[in-house]
CSV table of N, CA and C in Angstrom, one decimal:
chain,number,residue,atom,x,y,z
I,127,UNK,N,0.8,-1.2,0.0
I,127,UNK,CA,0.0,0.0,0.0
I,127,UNK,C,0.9,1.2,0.0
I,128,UNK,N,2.0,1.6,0.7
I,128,UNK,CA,3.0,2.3,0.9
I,128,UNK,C,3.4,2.8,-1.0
I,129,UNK,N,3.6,1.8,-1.5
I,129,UNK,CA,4.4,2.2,-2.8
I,129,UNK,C,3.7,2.5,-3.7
I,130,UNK,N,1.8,2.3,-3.9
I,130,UNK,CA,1.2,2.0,-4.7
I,130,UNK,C,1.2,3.9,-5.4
I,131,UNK,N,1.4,4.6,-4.8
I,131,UNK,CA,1.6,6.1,-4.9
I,131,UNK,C,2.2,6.1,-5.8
I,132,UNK,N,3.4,5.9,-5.8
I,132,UNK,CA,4.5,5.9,-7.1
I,132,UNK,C,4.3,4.9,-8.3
I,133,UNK,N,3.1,4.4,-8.4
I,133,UNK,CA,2.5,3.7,-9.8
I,133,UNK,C,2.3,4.9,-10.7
I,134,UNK,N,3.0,4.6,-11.8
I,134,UNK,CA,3.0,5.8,-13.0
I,134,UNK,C,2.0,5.3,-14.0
I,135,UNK,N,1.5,3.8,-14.0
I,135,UNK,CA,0.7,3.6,-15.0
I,135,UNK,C,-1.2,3.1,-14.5
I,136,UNK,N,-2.3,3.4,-15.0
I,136,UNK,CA,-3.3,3.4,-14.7
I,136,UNK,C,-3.4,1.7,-14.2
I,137,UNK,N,-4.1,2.0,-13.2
I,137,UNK,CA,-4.0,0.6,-11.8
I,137,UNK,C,-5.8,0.4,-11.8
I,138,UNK,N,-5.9,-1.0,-11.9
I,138,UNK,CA,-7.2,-1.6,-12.0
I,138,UNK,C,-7.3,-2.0,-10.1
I,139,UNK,N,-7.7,-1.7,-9.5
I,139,UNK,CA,-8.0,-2.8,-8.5
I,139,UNK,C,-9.6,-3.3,-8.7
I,140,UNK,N,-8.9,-4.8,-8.2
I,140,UNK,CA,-9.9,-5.7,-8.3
I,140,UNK,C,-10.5,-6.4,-6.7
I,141,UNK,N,-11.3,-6.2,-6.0
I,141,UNK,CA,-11.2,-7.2,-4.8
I,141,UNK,C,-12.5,-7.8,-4.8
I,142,UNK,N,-12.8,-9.2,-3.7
I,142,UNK,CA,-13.7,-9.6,-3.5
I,142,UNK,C,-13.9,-9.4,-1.6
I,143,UNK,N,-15.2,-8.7,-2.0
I,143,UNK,CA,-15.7,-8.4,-0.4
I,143,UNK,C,-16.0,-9.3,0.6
I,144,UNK,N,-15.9,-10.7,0.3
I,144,UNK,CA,-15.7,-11.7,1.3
I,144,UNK,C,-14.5,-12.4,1.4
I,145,UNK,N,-13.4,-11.8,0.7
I,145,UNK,CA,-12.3,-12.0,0.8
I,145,UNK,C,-11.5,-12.5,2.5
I,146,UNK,N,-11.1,-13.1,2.9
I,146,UNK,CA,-10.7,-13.9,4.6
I,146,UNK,C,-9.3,-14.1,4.3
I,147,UNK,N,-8.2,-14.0,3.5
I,147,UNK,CA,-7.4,-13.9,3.4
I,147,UNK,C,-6.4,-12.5,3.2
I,148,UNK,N,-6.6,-11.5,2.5
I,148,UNK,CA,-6.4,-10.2,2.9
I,148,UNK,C,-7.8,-9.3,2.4
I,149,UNK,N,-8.2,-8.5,3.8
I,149,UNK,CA,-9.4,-7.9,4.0
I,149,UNK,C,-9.7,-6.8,2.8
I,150,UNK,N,-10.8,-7.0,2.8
I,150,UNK,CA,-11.2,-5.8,1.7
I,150,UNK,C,-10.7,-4.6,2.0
I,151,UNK,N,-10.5,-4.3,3.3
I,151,UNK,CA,-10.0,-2.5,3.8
I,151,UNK,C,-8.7,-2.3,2.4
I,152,UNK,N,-8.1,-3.3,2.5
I,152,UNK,CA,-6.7,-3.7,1.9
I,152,UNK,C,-6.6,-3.4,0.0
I,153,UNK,N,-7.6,-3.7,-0.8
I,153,UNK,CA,-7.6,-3.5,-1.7
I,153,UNK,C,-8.7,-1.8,-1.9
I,154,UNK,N,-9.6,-1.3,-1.0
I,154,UNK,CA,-10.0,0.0,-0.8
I,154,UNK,C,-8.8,0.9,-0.6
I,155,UNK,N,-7.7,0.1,0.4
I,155,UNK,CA,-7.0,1.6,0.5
I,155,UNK,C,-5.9,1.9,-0.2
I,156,UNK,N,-5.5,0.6,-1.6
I,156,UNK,CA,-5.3,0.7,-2.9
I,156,UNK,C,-5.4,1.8,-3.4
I,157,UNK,N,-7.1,1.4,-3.6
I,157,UNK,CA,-7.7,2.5,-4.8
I,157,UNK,C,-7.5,3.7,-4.1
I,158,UNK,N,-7.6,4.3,-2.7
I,158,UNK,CA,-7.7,5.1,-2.5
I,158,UNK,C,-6.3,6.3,-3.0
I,159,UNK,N,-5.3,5.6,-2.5
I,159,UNK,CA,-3.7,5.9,-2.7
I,159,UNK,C,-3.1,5.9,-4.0
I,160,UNK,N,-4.0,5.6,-5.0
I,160,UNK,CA,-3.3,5.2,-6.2
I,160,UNK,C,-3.8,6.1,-6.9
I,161,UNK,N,-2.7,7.0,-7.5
I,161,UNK,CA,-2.7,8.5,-8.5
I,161,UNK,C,-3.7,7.8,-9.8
I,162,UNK,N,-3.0,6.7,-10.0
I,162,UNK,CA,-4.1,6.9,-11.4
I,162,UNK,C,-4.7,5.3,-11.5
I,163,UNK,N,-5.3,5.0,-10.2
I,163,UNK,CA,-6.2,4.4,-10.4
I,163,UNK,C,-7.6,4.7,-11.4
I,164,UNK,N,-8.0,3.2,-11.8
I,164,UNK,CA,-9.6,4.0,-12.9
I,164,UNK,C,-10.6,2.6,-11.9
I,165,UNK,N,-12.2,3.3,-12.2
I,165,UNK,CA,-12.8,2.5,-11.5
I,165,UNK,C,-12.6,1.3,-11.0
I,166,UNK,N,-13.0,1.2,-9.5
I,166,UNK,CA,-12.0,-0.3,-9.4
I,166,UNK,C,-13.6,-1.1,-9.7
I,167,UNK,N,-13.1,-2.4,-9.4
I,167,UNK,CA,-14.1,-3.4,-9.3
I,167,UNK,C,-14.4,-4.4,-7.9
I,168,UNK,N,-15.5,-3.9,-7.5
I,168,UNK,CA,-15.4,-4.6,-6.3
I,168,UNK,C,-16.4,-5.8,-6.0
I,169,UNK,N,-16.5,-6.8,-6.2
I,169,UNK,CA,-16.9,-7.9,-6.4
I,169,UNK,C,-17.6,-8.7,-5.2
I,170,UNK,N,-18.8,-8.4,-5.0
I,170,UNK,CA,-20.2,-9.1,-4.1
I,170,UNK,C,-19.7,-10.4,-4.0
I,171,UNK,N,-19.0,-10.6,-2.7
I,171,UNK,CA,-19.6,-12.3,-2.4
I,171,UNK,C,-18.4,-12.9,-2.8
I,172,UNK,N,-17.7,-12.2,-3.3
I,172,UNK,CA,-15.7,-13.4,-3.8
I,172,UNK,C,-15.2,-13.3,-2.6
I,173,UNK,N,-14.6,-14.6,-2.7
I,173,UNK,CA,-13.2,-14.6,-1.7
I,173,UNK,C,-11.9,-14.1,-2.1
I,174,UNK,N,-11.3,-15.2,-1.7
I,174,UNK,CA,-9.6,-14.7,-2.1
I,174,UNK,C,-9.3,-15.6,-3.5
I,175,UNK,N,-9.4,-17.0,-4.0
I,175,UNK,CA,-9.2,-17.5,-4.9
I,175,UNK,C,-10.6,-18.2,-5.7
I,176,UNK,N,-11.5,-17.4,-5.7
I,176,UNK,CA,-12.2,-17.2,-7.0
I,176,UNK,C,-13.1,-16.1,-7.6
I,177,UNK,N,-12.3,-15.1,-7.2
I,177,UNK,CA,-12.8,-14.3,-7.8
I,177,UNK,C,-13.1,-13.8,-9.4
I,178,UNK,N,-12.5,-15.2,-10.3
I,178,UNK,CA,-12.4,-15.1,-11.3
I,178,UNK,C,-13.9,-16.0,-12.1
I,179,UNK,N,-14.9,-16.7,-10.8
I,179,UNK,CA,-15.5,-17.7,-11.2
I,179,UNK,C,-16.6,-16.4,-11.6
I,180,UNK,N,-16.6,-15.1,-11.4
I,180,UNK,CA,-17.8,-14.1,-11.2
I,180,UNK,C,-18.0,-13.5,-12.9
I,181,UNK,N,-18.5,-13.2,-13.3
I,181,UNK,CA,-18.8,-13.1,-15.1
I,181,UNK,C,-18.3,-11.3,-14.7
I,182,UNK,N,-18.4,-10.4,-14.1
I,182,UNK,CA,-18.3,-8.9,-14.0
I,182,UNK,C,-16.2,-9.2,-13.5
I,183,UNK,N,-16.1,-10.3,-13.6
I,183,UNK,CA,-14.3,-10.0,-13.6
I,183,UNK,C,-13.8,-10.1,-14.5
I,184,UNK,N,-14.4,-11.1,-15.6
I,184,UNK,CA,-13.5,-10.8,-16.9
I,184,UNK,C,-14.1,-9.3,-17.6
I,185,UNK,N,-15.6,-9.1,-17.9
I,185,UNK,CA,-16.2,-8.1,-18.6
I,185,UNK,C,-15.1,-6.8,-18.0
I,186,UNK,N,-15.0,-7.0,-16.5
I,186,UNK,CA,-14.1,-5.2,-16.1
I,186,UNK,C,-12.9,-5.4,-16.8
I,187,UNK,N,-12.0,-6.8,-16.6
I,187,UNK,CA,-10.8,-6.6,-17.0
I,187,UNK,C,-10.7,-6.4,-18.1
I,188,UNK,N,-11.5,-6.9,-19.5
I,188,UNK,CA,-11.3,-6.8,-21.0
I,188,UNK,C,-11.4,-5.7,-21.1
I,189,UNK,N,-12.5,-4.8,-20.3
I,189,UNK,CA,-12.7,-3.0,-20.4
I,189,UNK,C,-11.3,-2.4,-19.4
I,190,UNK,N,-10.6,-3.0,-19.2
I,190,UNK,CA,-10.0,-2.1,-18.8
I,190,UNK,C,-8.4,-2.3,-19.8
I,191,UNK,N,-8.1,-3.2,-20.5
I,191,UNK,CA,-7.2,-3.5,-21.5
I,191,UNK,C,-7.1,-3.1,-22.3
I,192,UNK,N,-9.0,-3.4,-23.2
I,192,UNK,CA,-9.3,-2.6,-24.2
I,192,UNK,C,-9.4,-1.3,-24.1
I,193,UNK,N,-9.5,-0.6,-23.5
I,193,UNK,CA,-9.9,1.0,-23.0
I,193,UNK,C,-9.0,2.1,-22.0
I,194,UNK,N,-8.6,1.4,-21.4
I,194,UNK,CA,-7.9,2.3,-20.3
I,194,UNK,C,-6.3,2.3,-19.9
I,195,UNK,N,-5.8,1.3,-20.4
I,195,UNK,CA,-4.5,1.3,-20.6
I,195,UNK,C,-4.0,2.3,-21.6
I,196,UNK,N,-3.0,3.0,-21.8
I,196,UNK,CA,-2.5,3.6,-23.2
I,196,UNK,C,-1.8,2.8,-23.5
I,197,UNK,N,-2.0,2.9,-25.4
I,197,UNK,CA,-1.0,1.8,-26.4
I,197,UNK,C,0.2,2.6,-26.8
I,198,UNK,N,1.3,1.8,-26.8
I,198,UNK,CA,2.4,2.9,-27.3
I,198,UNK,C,3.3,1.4,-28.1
């Protein structure tokens, strides 16, 4: 959380709010600290290792690849 300041490139955070392995506070105070965070996604009901089984984790990530990253 300390370093996430000094991210130069746009930062997705992703968490799941039933997360029991590192607490949601933890990926909130991410987004909070991070200069160029873009909407994060915060995901109803994931834990820590499946937050990938939720259909709104791929849809954000593809939008945020396709869209929010810069191409160079």
């Amino acid at each position: 959380i300390d370093k996430v300041s000094k991210v130069a490139s746009p930062v997705l955070v992703i968490h799941g709010t039933e997360d029991e392995v590192i607490d949601f506070s933890h990926g909130l105070a991410m987004y909070e600290r991070c200069p160029r965070a873009v909407e994060p996604l915060w995901v109803e009901g994931a834990g820590h290792n499946d937050i990938e089984l939720y259909a709104q984790y791929l849809e954000r990530l593809k939008q945020f690849i396709s869209f929010e990253l810069p191409t160079s």
